[in-house]
Coordinates of C-alpha atoms in Angstrom, one line a residue:
M1 CA -84.5 -98.4 64.7
S2 CA -81.3 -96.4 64.2
K3 CA -80.4 -93.7 66.7
L4 CA -80.1 -91.3 63.4
C5 CA -83.8 -91.6 62.6
V6 CA -85.7 -88.4 62.4
L7 CA -88.6 -89.7 60.8
R8 CA -90.4 -93.2 60.0
G9 CA -93.8 -94.1 58.7
R10 CA -95.7 -97.1 57.8
S11 CA -98.7 -97.6 55.1
K12 CA -100.0 -100.5 53.1
F13 CA -98.8 -101.5 49.9
K14 CA -100.9 -103.9 48.2
D15 CA -100.5 -107.1 50.4
Q16 CA -97.5 -105.8 52.2
K17 CA -96.5 -103.0 54.4
L18 CA -94.4 -100.0 52.9
V19 CA -92.0 -98.4 55.6
I20 CA -90.6 -94.9 55.0
E21 CA -87.6 -94.0 57.2
F22 CA -85.4 -90.9 57.2
L23 CA -81.9 -90.8 58.7
K24 CA -80.3 -87.2 59.5
C25 CA -76.4 -87.0 60.2
G26 CA -75.1 -83.1 60.8
P27 CA -72.2 -81.7 63.1
K28 CA -74.3 -82.4 66.5
E29 CA -75.3 -85.9 65.4
A30 CA -71.6 -86.9 64.1
N31 CA -70.1 -85.4 67.4
K32 CA -72.5 -87.2 69.4
W33 CA -72.6 -90.7 68.0
G34 CA -69.8 -91.1 65.4
H35 CA -69.5 -94.1 63.2
C36 CA -67.8 -97.2 64.1
C37 CA -67.5 -99.2 60.8
K38 CA -64.0 -100.2 60.3
H39 CA -63.7 -101.1 56.2
S40 CA -60.0 -101.0 56.3
D41 CA -60.1 -104.6 57.5
D42 CA -62.9 -105.6 55.3
S43 CA -65.0 -106.1 58.3
V44 CA -68.9 -106.1 57.8
C45 CA -70.7 -102.9 58.4
V46 CA -72.6 -102.5 61.6
D47 CA -75.4 -100.7 60.0
P48 CA -75.1 -100.2 56.3
I49 CA -77.8 -97.5 56.1
E50 CA -75.9 -95.4 58.8
C51 CA -72.6 -96.2 57.1
E52 CA -74.3 -94.9 54.0
L53 CA -75.2 -91.7 55.8
F54 CA -71.8 -91.3 57.0
T55 CA -70.5 -91.9 53.5
Y56 CA -72.1 -88.6 52.1
Y57 CA -71.7 -86.6 55.4
N58 CA -68.3 -84.6 55.5
P59 CA -67.2 -83.1 58.7
R60 CA -65.5 -80.3 57.3
F61 CA -68.9 -78.8 56.2
T62 CA -70.1 -77.7 60.0
W63 CA -72.8 -76.1 58.2
R64 CA -74.3 -78.9 56.1
T65 CA -76.6 -81.7 57.4
V66 CA -77.0 -85.1 55.2
I67 CA -80.6 -86.6 54.9
I68 CA -80.9 -89.8 53.6
G69 CA -84.5 -91.4 53.1
H70 CA -85.4 -95.3 52.3
A71 CA -88.6 -96.9 51.3
Y72 CA -88.7 -100.5 52.4
I73 CA -91.3 -103.2 51.6
E74 CA -92.0 -105.7 54.3
P75 CA -94.0 -108.8 54.2
V76 CA -97.0 -108.6 56.6
K77 CA -96.0 -112.1 58.2
G78 CA -92.7 -111.1 58.6
G79 CA -89.8 -111.6 56.5
K80 CA -86.8 -110.1 55.0
R81 CA -87.3 -106.3 53.9
K82 CA -86.5 -105.0 50.5
T83 CA -85.2 -101.4 49.9
V84 CA -87.4 -100.2 47.0
G85 CA -86.5 -96.4 46.7
T86 CA -84.0 -94.0 48.3
L87 CA -83.7 -90.4 48.5
L88 CA -80.8 -87.9 49.4
A89 CA -80.9 -84.5 50.5
D90 CA -79.1 -81.9 52.8
I91 CA -79.8 -78.8 54.6
I92 CA -77.3 -76.2 54.3
D93 CA -77.2 -73.3 57.2
R94 CA -77.0 -70.6 54.8
E95 CA -76.6 -67.9 57.2
T96 CA -73.0 -69.0 58.4
I97 CA -71.7 -69.1 55.1
R98 CA -72.9 -66.1 53.2
D99 CA -69.8 -64.4 53.0
V100 CA -68.2 -67.5 51.0
W101 CA -71.6 -68.7 49.7
Y102 CA -70.5 -69.9 46.0
D103 CA -67.2 -71.2 47.4
H104 CA -68.9 -73.4 49.8
M105 CA -71.6 -74.3 47.2
C106 CA -68.6 -75.3 44.7
A107 CA -67.1 -77.6 47.4
V108 CA -70.1 -79.5 47.8
S109 CA -71.1 -80.4 44.5
P110 CA -71.5 -79.1 41.1
I111 CA -75.4 -79.2 41.3
H112 CA -75.1 -77.2 44.5
L113 CA -73.2 -74.7 42.5
L114 CA -75.8 -74.7 39.7
I115 CA -78.5 -73.9 42.2
A116 CA -76.5 -71.2 44.2
G117 CA -75.4 -69.4 40.6
T118 CA -78.9 -69.9 39.1
L119 CA -80.8 -68.4 42.0
F120 CA -78.8 -66.5 44.3
D121 CA -76.3 -63.9 44.4
R122 CA -73.0 -64.3 46.1
Q123 CA -74.4 -64.0 49.4
G124 CA -77.0 -66.5 49.0
Y125 CA -79.9 -63.9 48.6
M126 CA -82.2 -64.5 45.7
D127 CA -81.2 -62.4 42.3
P128 CA -83.3 -59.6 42.4
E129 CA -83.9 -60.1 38.4
L130 CA -85.7 -63.4 39.0
Y131 CA -88.5 -61.8 41.1
D132 CA -88.5 -58.0 39.7
D133 CA -88.4 -58.8 35.8
E134 CA -91.7 -58.9 34.2
I135 CA -90.4 -61.9 31.9
K136 CA -87.8 -63.7 34.0
K137 CA -90.2 -64.1 37.1
G138 CA -92.5 -66.4 35.4
S139 CA -95.3 -67.0 37.8
G140 CA -93.8 -64.7 40.2
V141 CA -94.9 -66.9 43.0
F142 CA -91.5 -67.1 44.4
G143 CA -89.8 -63.5 45.9
K144 CA -87.1 -62.8 47.7
E145 CA -88.0 -64.9 50.9
I146 CA -86.4 -68.0 49.0
G147 CA -82.8 -66.0 50.1
E148 CA -83.6 -66.5 53.6
G149 CA -83.0 -69.1 56.4
R150 CA -81.6 -72.7 55.8
L151 CA -82.1 -74.4 52.3
L152 CA -83.0 -78.1 52.0
H153 CA -81.7 -79.3 48.6
L154 CA -83.3 -82.6 47.0
E155 CA -80.4 -83.9 45.4
S156 CA -81.7 -87.4 44.3
I157 CA -84.5 -89.8 44.3
V158 CA -84.4 -93.1 42.9
V159 CA -87.3 -96.0 43.0
D160 CA -86.9 -99.4 41.5
K161 CA -87.9 -100.0 37.9
D162 CA -90.4 -102.6 39.2
Y163 CA -92.1 -100.1 41.6
R164 CA -92.3 -97.0 39.8
R165 CA -95.7 -95.4 39.2
Q166 CA -97.1 -96.9 42.3
G167 CA -96.6 -93.5 44.6
I168 CA -93.6 -94.5 46.1
G169 CA -91.7 -91.4 45.0
A170 CA -94.6 -89.3 46.3
K171 CA -94.4 -90.7 49.5
L172 CA -90.6 -90.2 49.8
M173 CA -91.1 -86.7 49.0
S174 CA -94.0 -86.2 51.3
G175 CA -91.5 -87.8 54.2
L176 CA -88.9 -85.1 53.2
H177 CA -91.8 -82.5 53.4
K178 CA -92.4 -83.3 56.8
V179 CA -88.6 -83.5 57.8
A180 CA -88.3 -80.2 56.4
K181 CA -91.3 -78.9 58.9
K182 CA -89.5 -80.5 61.9
E183 CA -86.2 -79.2 61.1
Q184 CA -88.0 -75.5 60.6
V185 CA -86.9 -75.5 57.1
S186 CA -89.2 -73.3 54.6
F187 CA -88.3 -74.2 51.1
I188 CA -86.9 -77.2 49.4
F189 CA -85.1 -76.9 46.1
A190 CA -84.3 -79.4 43.1
F191 CA -82.4 -79.0 39.8
P192 CA -83.8 -81.9 37.8
D193 CA -82.0 -83.1 34.8
T194 CA -83.5 -82.5 31.2
E195 CA -84.0 -86.2 31.2
T196 CA -85.8 -86.5 34.3
Q197 CA -89.3 -85.6 33.1
D198 CA -90.8 -88.1 35.0
F199 CA -89.6 -86.8 38.4
V200 CA -90.9 -83.1 37.4
A201 CA -94.1 -84.4 36.6
C202 CA -94.2 -86.2 40.4
A203 CA -92.7 -83.2 41.9
R204 CA -95.3 -80.6 40.3
S205 CA -98.0 -83.1 41.3
V206 CA -97.2 -82.7 45.1
G207 CA -97.0 -78.8 45.1
Y208 CA -93.3 -78.1 43.4
R209 CA -93.2 -75.2 41.1
H210 CA -90.4 -73.4 39.1
V211 CA -88.6 -70.7 40.6
A212 CA -89.0 -67.9 38.0
R213 CA -88.4 -69.4 34.4
T214 CA -85.2 -71.4 35.5
R215 CA -85.1 -74.9 35.6
V216 CA -84.9 -74.9 39.5
I217 CA -88.2 -76.2 41.1
A218 CA -89.1 -75.5 44.7
Y219 CA -91.5 -76.8 47.4
A220 CA -92.9 -74.4 50.0
V221 CA -93.7 -75.9 53.4
D222 CA -96.1 -73.2 54.4
Q223 CA -99.3 -74.3 52.7
Q224 CA -100.6 -70.7 52.8
H225 CA -97.5 -69.9 50.3
P226 CA -98.5 -68.6 46.8
S227 CA -96.8 -71.4 45.0
R228 CA -99.0 -74.0 47.0
K229 CA -101.9 -72.3 45.5
L230 CA -100.5 -72.1 42.0
D231 CA -102.2 -74.8 39.7
K232 CA -99.6 -76.9 38.0
S233 CA -101.1 -75.9 34.6
L234 CA -100.1 -72.3 35.3
D235 CA -96.6 -73.0 36.2
P236 CA -94.6 -71.7 33.1
E237 CA -91.8 -73.8 31.5
P238 CA -88.3 -72.5 31.9
F239 CA -86.3 -70.5 29.1
A240 CA -84.3 -72.4 26.9
Y241 CA -80.6 -71.9 27.8
Y242 CA -79.4 -73.4 24.8
H243 CA -78.6 -69.8 23.0
Q244 CA -76.4 -68.9 26.3
A245 CA -73.7 -71.4 25.3
H246 CA -73.5 -70.8 21.3
L247 CA -71.1 -67.9 21.4
F248 CA -69.5 -69.3 18.1
D249 CA -72.4 -70.7 16.5
Y250 CA -74.0 -67.5 15.1
S251 CA -75.2 -67.9 11.4
T252 CA -76.4 -64.1 10.8
P253 CA -73.4 -62.1 9.3
V254 CA -73.1 -59.3 11.9
C255 CA -73.5 -61.6 15.0
L256 CA -71.0 -63.8 13.3
V257 CA -68.3 -61.3 12.8
I258 CA -68.7 -59.9 16.2
S259 CA -68.3 -63.2 17.8
R260 CA -65.7 -64.3 15.7
Y261 CA -63.3 -61.1 16.0
I262 CA -61.8 -59.0 18.9
P263 CA -63.9 -55.4 18.7
K264 CA -61.1 -53.5 16.9
F265 CA -61.1 -55.8 13.8
A266 CA -64.9 -56.6 14.1
V267 CA -65.7 -52.6 13.5
Q268 CA -63.3 -52.6 10.7
I269 CA -64.8 -55.5 8.9
L270 CA -68.4 -54.2 9.6
Q271 CA -67.7 -51.0 8.3
K272 CA -67.3 -52.4 5.0
F273 CA -70.9 -54.2 5.1
P274 CA -73.4 -52.7 2.5
L275 CA -75.6 -50.1 3.3
D276 CA -78.7 -52.2 3.4
T277 CA -77.2 -54.4 6.2
D278 CA -79.8 -55.6 8.5
W279 CA -78.4 -54.3 12.0
T280 CA -81.1 -55.7 14.0
E281 CA -81.0 -59.5 12.9
R282 CA -82.0 -61.9 15.3
D283 CA -80.7 -65.7 15.9
D284 CA -83.1 -68.1 17.2
G285 CA -82.2 -67.2 20.9
G286 CA -83.4 -63.7 19.9
M287 CA -79.7 -62.4 20.1
T288 CA -79.4 -59.2 18.4
P289 CA -75.6 -57.6 17.4
L290 CA -76.4 -55.2 20.2
H291 CA -76.9 -57.7 22.7
L292 CA -73.8 -59.7 21.7
A293 CA -71.9 -56.3 21.9
A294 CA -73.3 -55.8 25.3
K295 CA -72.7 -59.4 26.4
G296 CA -69.0 -59.1 25.5
I297 CA -68.7 -55.8 27.2
S298 CA -67.2 -53.9 24.1
P299 CA -67.6 -50.1 24.0
E300 CA -66.3 -49.9 20.4
L301 CA -68.7 -52.1 19.3
L302 CA -71.8 -50.7 20.8
M303 CA -70.4 -47.0 19.7
F304 CA -70.6 -48.4 16.0
L305 CA -74.0 -50.0 16.2
L306 CA -75.5 -47.3 17.9
S307 CA -74.4 -45.1 15.1
K308 CA -76.9 -47.1 12.9
E309 CA -80.3 -45.6 13.5
T310 CA -82.0 -48.8 13.0
T311 CA -80.2 -50.4 16.0
Y312 CA -82.2 -48.5 18.4
A313 CA -85.0 -50.7 17.6
C314 CA -83.3 -53.6 19.8
I315 CA -82.4 -51.3 22.7
H316 CA -85.6 -52.6 24.7
Q317 CA -85.9 -56.0 23.0
R318 CA -85.4 -59.1 24.8
T319 CA -84.1 -62.3 24.1
T320 CA -85.9 -65.6 24.6
F321 CA -84.1 -65.5 28.3
G322 CA -85.7 -62.1 28.6
D323 CA -82.3 -60.2 28.5
T324 CA -82.4 -56.6 27.1
P325 CA -78.7 -55.5 25.9
L326 CA -78.3 -53.6 29.2
T327 CA -79.4 -57.0 31.3
A328 CA -76.9 -58.7 29.0
L329 CA -74.2 -56.3 30.0
K330 CA -75.0 -56.7 33.3
S331 CA -75.1 -60.3 33.6
S332 CA -71.7 -60.7 31.9
A333 CA -70.2 -58.1 34.3
R334 CA -71.5 -59.9 37.3
R335 CA -69.9 -63.3 36.2
V336 CA -66.6 -61.5 35.5
R337 CA -66.5 -60.4 39.1
D338 CA -68.0 -63.2 40.8
M339 CA -66.3 -65.9 38.6
P340 CA -63.2 -64.3 37.2
M341 CA -61.5 -67.7 36.5
G342 CA -64.7 -69.7 35.8
I343 CA -65.0 -70.8 39.3
P344 CA -66.7 -68.5 42.1
A345 CA -64.3 -66.2 43.7
P346 CA -64.2 -67.0 47.5
N347 CA -64.4 -63.4 48.2
L348 CA -64.1 -59.8 46.7
D349 CA -61.0 -58.8 48.8
N350 CA -58.8 -58.1 45.4
W351 CA -61.9 -56.5 43.6
R352 CA -61.5 -53.0 43.0
G353 CA -64.6 -51.9 41.1
Y354 CA -65.7 -52.6 37.2
A355 CA -63.4 -51.6 34.5
E356 CA -63.7 -48.5 32.6
D357 CA -65.1 -50.6 29.4
Y358 CA -68.0 -51.6 31.7
V359 CA -68.9 -48.3 32.7
E360 CA -68.7 -47.1 29.2
C361 CA -70.9 -49.5 28.0
Y362 CA -73.4 -48.8 30.5
K363 CA -73.5 -45.4 29.8
L364 CA -73.9 -45.6 26.0
L365 CA -76.8 -48.2 26.7
I366 CA -78.5 -45.6 29.0
S367 CA -78.2 -42.7 26.8
A368 CA -79.8 -44.6 23.8
M369 CA -82.7 -45.4 26.3
N370 CA -82.9 -41.6 27.0
E371 CA -82.1 -42.2 30.6
P372 CA -80.2 -39.7 32.7
W373 CA -76.5 -40.0 33.2
D374 CA -74.9 -38.2 36.3
E375 CA -71.8 -38.7 38.6
E376 CA -73.6 -40.5 41.3
L377 CA -75.0 -42.8 38.7
E378 CA -71.6 -43.2 37.3
K379 CA -70.2 -44.5 40.9
R380 CA -73.0 -46.8 41.6
V381 CA -72.4 -48.5 38.3
R382 CA -68.6 -48.6 38.7
F383 CA -68.9 -50.5 41.9
G384 CA -71.9 -52.6 41.3
C385 CA -74.4 -51.1 43.7
S386 CA -77.7 -52.4 43.3
C387 CA -79.8 -50.5 46.1
G388 CA -79.2 -46.8 44.9
H389 CA -78.2 -45.8 48.0
C390 CA -74.5 -46.8 48.6
L391 CA -72.4 -43.9 49.6
E392 CA -69.9 -43.0 47.0
G393 CA -71.5 -45.8 44.9
V394 CA -69.6 -48.4 47.1
M395 CA -70.6 -48.5 50.8
S396 CA -74.0 -50.4 51.4
P397 CA -76.4 -49.2 54.0
R398 CA -75.8 -52.5 55.7
V399 CA -72.1 -52.0 55.9
K400 CA -72.7 -48.6 57.0
F401 CA -74.8 -49.9 59.9
Y402 CA -72.4 -52.8 60.7
I403 CA -69.7 -50.1 61.0
L404 CA -71.6 -47.5 63.0
A405 CA -72.6 -50.5 65.5
Y406 CA -68.8 -51.4 65.6
I407 CA -68.0 -47.6 66.5
Y408 CA -70.4 -47.1 69.4
E409 CA -69.8 -50.5 70.8
S410 CA -66.1 -49.9 70.7
A411 CA -66.3 -46.7 72.3
R412 CA -68.6 -47.8 74.6
I413 CA -66.4 -50.7 75.9
I414 CA -63.1 -48.3 76.0
K415 CA -64.8 -45.8 78.1
T416 CA -66.3 -48.5 80.3
R417 CA -62.6 -49.6 81.1
W418 CA -62.1 -46.3 82.7
G419 CA -65.3 -46.4 84.7
A420 CA -66.7 -47.9 87.7
E421 CA -67.9 -51.2 86.0
T422 CA -64.7 -52.0 84.6
N423 CA -63.4 -55.6 84.9
E424 CA -60.4 -57.8 83.9
N425 CA -62.2 -58.9 80.6
I426 CA -63.0 -55.6 79.7
A427 CA -59.4 -54.6 80.2
K428 CA -58.3 -57.8 77.9
V429 CA -60.5 -56.7 75.1
V430 CA -59.4 -53.2 75.0
S431 CA -55.7 -54.1 75.1
G432 CA -56.9 -55.9 71.9
I433 CA -58.6 -53.2 70.3
F434 CA -55.4 -51.5 70.5
A435 CA -52.9 -54.0 69.5
H436 CA -52.7 -52.9 65.8
L437 CA -51.1 -49.8 66.7
P438 CA -47.2 -49.8 65.9
P439 CA -44.6 -50.1 68.9
T440 CA -43.6 -46.6 69.0
L441 CA -46.9 -46.2 70.6
S442 CA -46.7 -49.0 73.1
D443 CA -46.0 -47.1 76.1
V444 CA -48.7 -44.5 75.9
S445 CA -51.6 -46.7 73.9
S446 CA -52.4 -48.3 77.5
E447 CA -52.6 -44.9 79.2
E448 CA -56.5 -43.5 79.8
P449 CA -56.1 -40.1 78.2
F450 CA -54.9 -41.8 74.9
Q451 CA -57.6 -44.7 75.0
R452 CA -60.5 -41.9 76.0
G453 CA -59.3 -39.9 72.9
F454 CA -59.3 -42.4 70.6
A455 CA -62.9 -43.7 71.8
T456 CA -64.2 -40.0 71.1
L457 CA -62.3 -39.9 67.8
L458 CA -64.3 -43.1 66.8
E459 CA -67.4 -41.3 67.8
Y460 CA -66.5 -38.3 65.5
I461 CA -66.1 -40.9 62.8
G462 CA -69.3 -42.1 63.4
I463 CA -70.9 -38.5 62.9
C464 CA -69.5 -38.3 59.6
L465 CA -71.1 -41.8 58.6
E466 CA -74.2 -40.5 60.1
E467 CA -74.1 -37.3 57.8
N468 CA -73.6 -40.0 54.8
E469 CA -70.0 -39.3 53.9
I470 CA -67.4 -42.1 54.0
P471 CA -64.7 -41.0 56.4
T472 CA -61.4 -40.0 55.3
A473 CA -58.5 -38.6 57.3
D474 CA -59.3 -35.2 55.6
K475 CA -62.9 -35.3 56.4
V476 CA -62.5 -36.4 59.9
G477 CA -59.8 -33.8 60.5
K478 CA -62.0 -31.2 59.1
K479 CA -64.9 -32.4 61.5
L480 CA -62.3 -32.2 64.7
D481 CA -61.5 -28.6 63.8
W482 CA -65.2 -27.8 63.8
Y483 CA -65.3 -29.1 67.4
R484 CA -62.3 -27.4 68.5
D485 CA -63.7 -24.1 67.1
M486 CA -66.7 -25.0 69.3
G487 CA -64.8 -25.6 72.6
E488 CA -64.9 -29.4 72.4
G489 CA -62.6 -32.5 71.6
E490 CA -59.8 -32.1 74.2
D491 CA -59.5 -35.7 74.9
T492 CA -59.0 -36.5 71.2
Q493 CA -56.6 -33.5 70.9
R494 CA -54.4 -35.5 73.7
Y495 CA -54.7 -38.5 71.7
L496 CA -53.1 -36.9 68.7
N497 CA -50.7 -35.0 71.0
L498 CA -49.7 -38.3 72.4
G499 CA -48.8 -39.7 69.0
G500 CA -52.3 -41.4 67.7
T501 CA -53.5 -40.4 64.2
I502 CA -56.6 -40.6 62.7
N503 CA -55.8 -43.2 60.0
D504 CA -54.8 -45.6 63.1
A505 CA -59.0 -45.1 64.0
L506 CA -59.6 -46.1 60.4
S507 CA -57.4 -49.0 59.9
Y508 CA -59.1 -50.5 63.4
L509 CA -62.5 -49.9 61.6
F510 CA -61.9 -50.8 58.2
A511 CA -59.7 -53.9 58.4
G512 CA -61.2 -56.8 56.3
C513 CA -60.6 -59.8 58.5
C514 CA -62.2 -57.6 61.6
Y515 CA -65.3 -56.9 59.6
K516 CA -66.1 -60.4 58.9
T517 CA -65.8 -61.2 62.7
W518 CA -67.8 -58.7 64.2
S519 CA -70.4 -58.2 61.5
A520 CA -71.5 -61.6 62.2
V521 CA -73.1 -60.4 65.2
F522 CA -74.5 -57.4 64.1
K523 CA -76.5 -58.9 61.1
E524 CA -78.7 -60.6 64.0
L525 CA -80.2 -57.5 65.0
D526 CA -83.5 -56.8 63.8
E527 CA -82.2 -53.3 62.7
A528 CA -80.0 -54.8 60.1
K529 CA -82.5 -57.5 59.0
E530 CA -84.8 -54.7 57.7
I531 CA -82.0 -53.1 55.7
P532 CA -82.7 -53.7 51.8
H533 CA -80.0 -56.2 50.3
C534 CA -77.5 -54.7 47.9
D535 CA -74.5 -56.6 45.8
N536 CA -72.1 -54.4 47.8
D537 CA -72.8 -56.0 51.2
D538 CA -69.7 -57.9 51.3
L539 CA -67.7 -55.3 49.4
I540 CA -65.1 -54.0 52.6
T541 CA -62.0 -53.8 50.7
P542 CA -63.0 -51.0 48.2
V543 CA -64.6 -49.0 51.0
R544 CA -61.4 -49.6 53.3
L545 CA -59.3 -48.0 50.1
F546 CA -61.8 -45.3 49.7
A547 CA -61.5 -44.2 53.5
C548 CA -58.0 -45.2 54.1
G549 CA -56.0 -44.9 50.9
T550 CA -52.8 -46.2 51.1
M551 CA -52.0 -45.1 54.7
E552 CA -51.8 -49.2 55.5
T553 CA -47.8 -48.9 54.3
E554 CA -47.3 -45.8 56.1
R555 CA -46.7 -47.1 59.7
P556 CA -44.3 -49.5 60.8
K557 CA -46.1 -53.0 61.6
S558 CA -47.0 -53.7 65.0
T559 CA -45.1 -56.0 67.0
L560 CA -48.2 -57.5 68.5
E561 CA -49.2 -59.0 65.0
S562 CA -48.3 -62.4 66.4
I563 CA -51.3 -62.3 68.9
P564 CA -54.4 -64.0 67.1
L565 CA -56.5 -61.1 65.8
D566 CA -59.6 -63.7 65.9
A567 CA -58.9 -64.5 69.3
V568 CA -59.3 -60.8 70.5
L569 CA -62.3 -60.0 68.4
G570 CA -63.8 -63.3 69.6
Q571 CA -63.7 -61.9 72.8
M572 CA -65.2 -58.7 71.6
V573 CA -68.2 -60.5 70.1
D574 CA -68.8 -62.3 73.3
M575 CA -69.3 -59.1 74.8
L576 CA -71.2 -57.3 72.1
T577 CA -73.8 -60.7 72.1
G578 CA -77.1 -59.3 73.6
Y579 CA -76.5 -55.4 73.1
H580 CA -79.0 -53.7 70.9
F581 CA -78.8 -50.2 69.0

């Protein structure tokens, strides 16, 4: 038996034996055992099964574990066994790649990307529309819990033609369920092809159910999960997707014009339509002119259509996919943000918020729905806040928590450097904290008054955040003036007198590369896990620009830039591990 075997079982099959065997290869197995087949010299495989496993395993993807299952027929009295079925799956360690979720899923395979884009947002959490929207959620048995923990993807299962409809496929899937339980994975996902109805029927018979009204099916390992109690006859069929791809196939007059011409010319043509034109026409997918204008993020067209009284009948109307004009607008905008070139953006470092056209379209539709529009809502719309609690519409509660944790731990470590419990490691980490400063401060940045003042300044910035204000140099400056009037803040004043600035502290806190490093530690805290998810949880660049403005060009570059920042932060992360707030 292979040393990579993770599960093996035998059962009777007519007058023979059926053996189900699963092999697993992840970073741990690859590093421990490796693979010794050398195909460059046309030599025979030492173990063809292991060879197949290592073919699918990619050492670059340290967050992915490959699983292969085989079904063998063995004669009872001995003889050569025969492979009659195979299964291919993989486990994705989602927590380690949330910052680059779409990018990594795209790197594995198009099917992985399909699942990632269909069910999850850019951080791997379940799309709220799929469990909040009454129409899109389908049976509603799957909720946001499928966006947590590791993910097991069933990529393919093939049974020899002569052995189909004899339970072999079901036994392979049953074996995979046992592997999932052993590996502490809660959910198994599959994205079946439209032509594999036999597989879908088999999967539903063993407990797989559709996630919302999508084509993705999932299996909950926990027998008490609602999906395991849902009768397969009550599992709704997925929405038809055809209408999302036929943008230029409209046959209804108004939609045809909107789809064929740029908004300016489309409005000019539509203005010449007769007075009795049906502005509420629907195509086979339920798409109306209002949906199409919203989908195209066109304020000119929306304004024109909403000038027609009959159009208001479409404002709450849904397509067969469950979209209202407003949700169609949001979906298009999210694709523009997350997939600007048609492929997932690795990060949103260059994103500065939605364009004015999107904000204007949103405002027009909200007003048509007789809902209020104010400055706070405009900020949330502009930056894509989905939780309703982002500071200035851009800093999510999670980002706020991370930065506050970083502030107080940084201040604590700096002050420990000058206390009785200091040691060489703490001194080294503190030196790294001040490595971002310009060379003009190199003589004073290692002195106690400078570092203590910097630590206190960080705490004042934290107070601004706790008062629900994104800290800027002006706001923190006013806070310092208030403390000075109260007779406090002497150490911070000494820091400023020595040449330090408020912007130096803000630059330290909001550097994008730093954020991704230390947030990896804080996200494991229980307090962080309880914070509701928001689409802005990975937006640090817009927050930095809001807090720091263009101050990054106001200082000469540090001569310490050659020091690997990740190395310094890594030492700090090691110190932070285990601390709770």
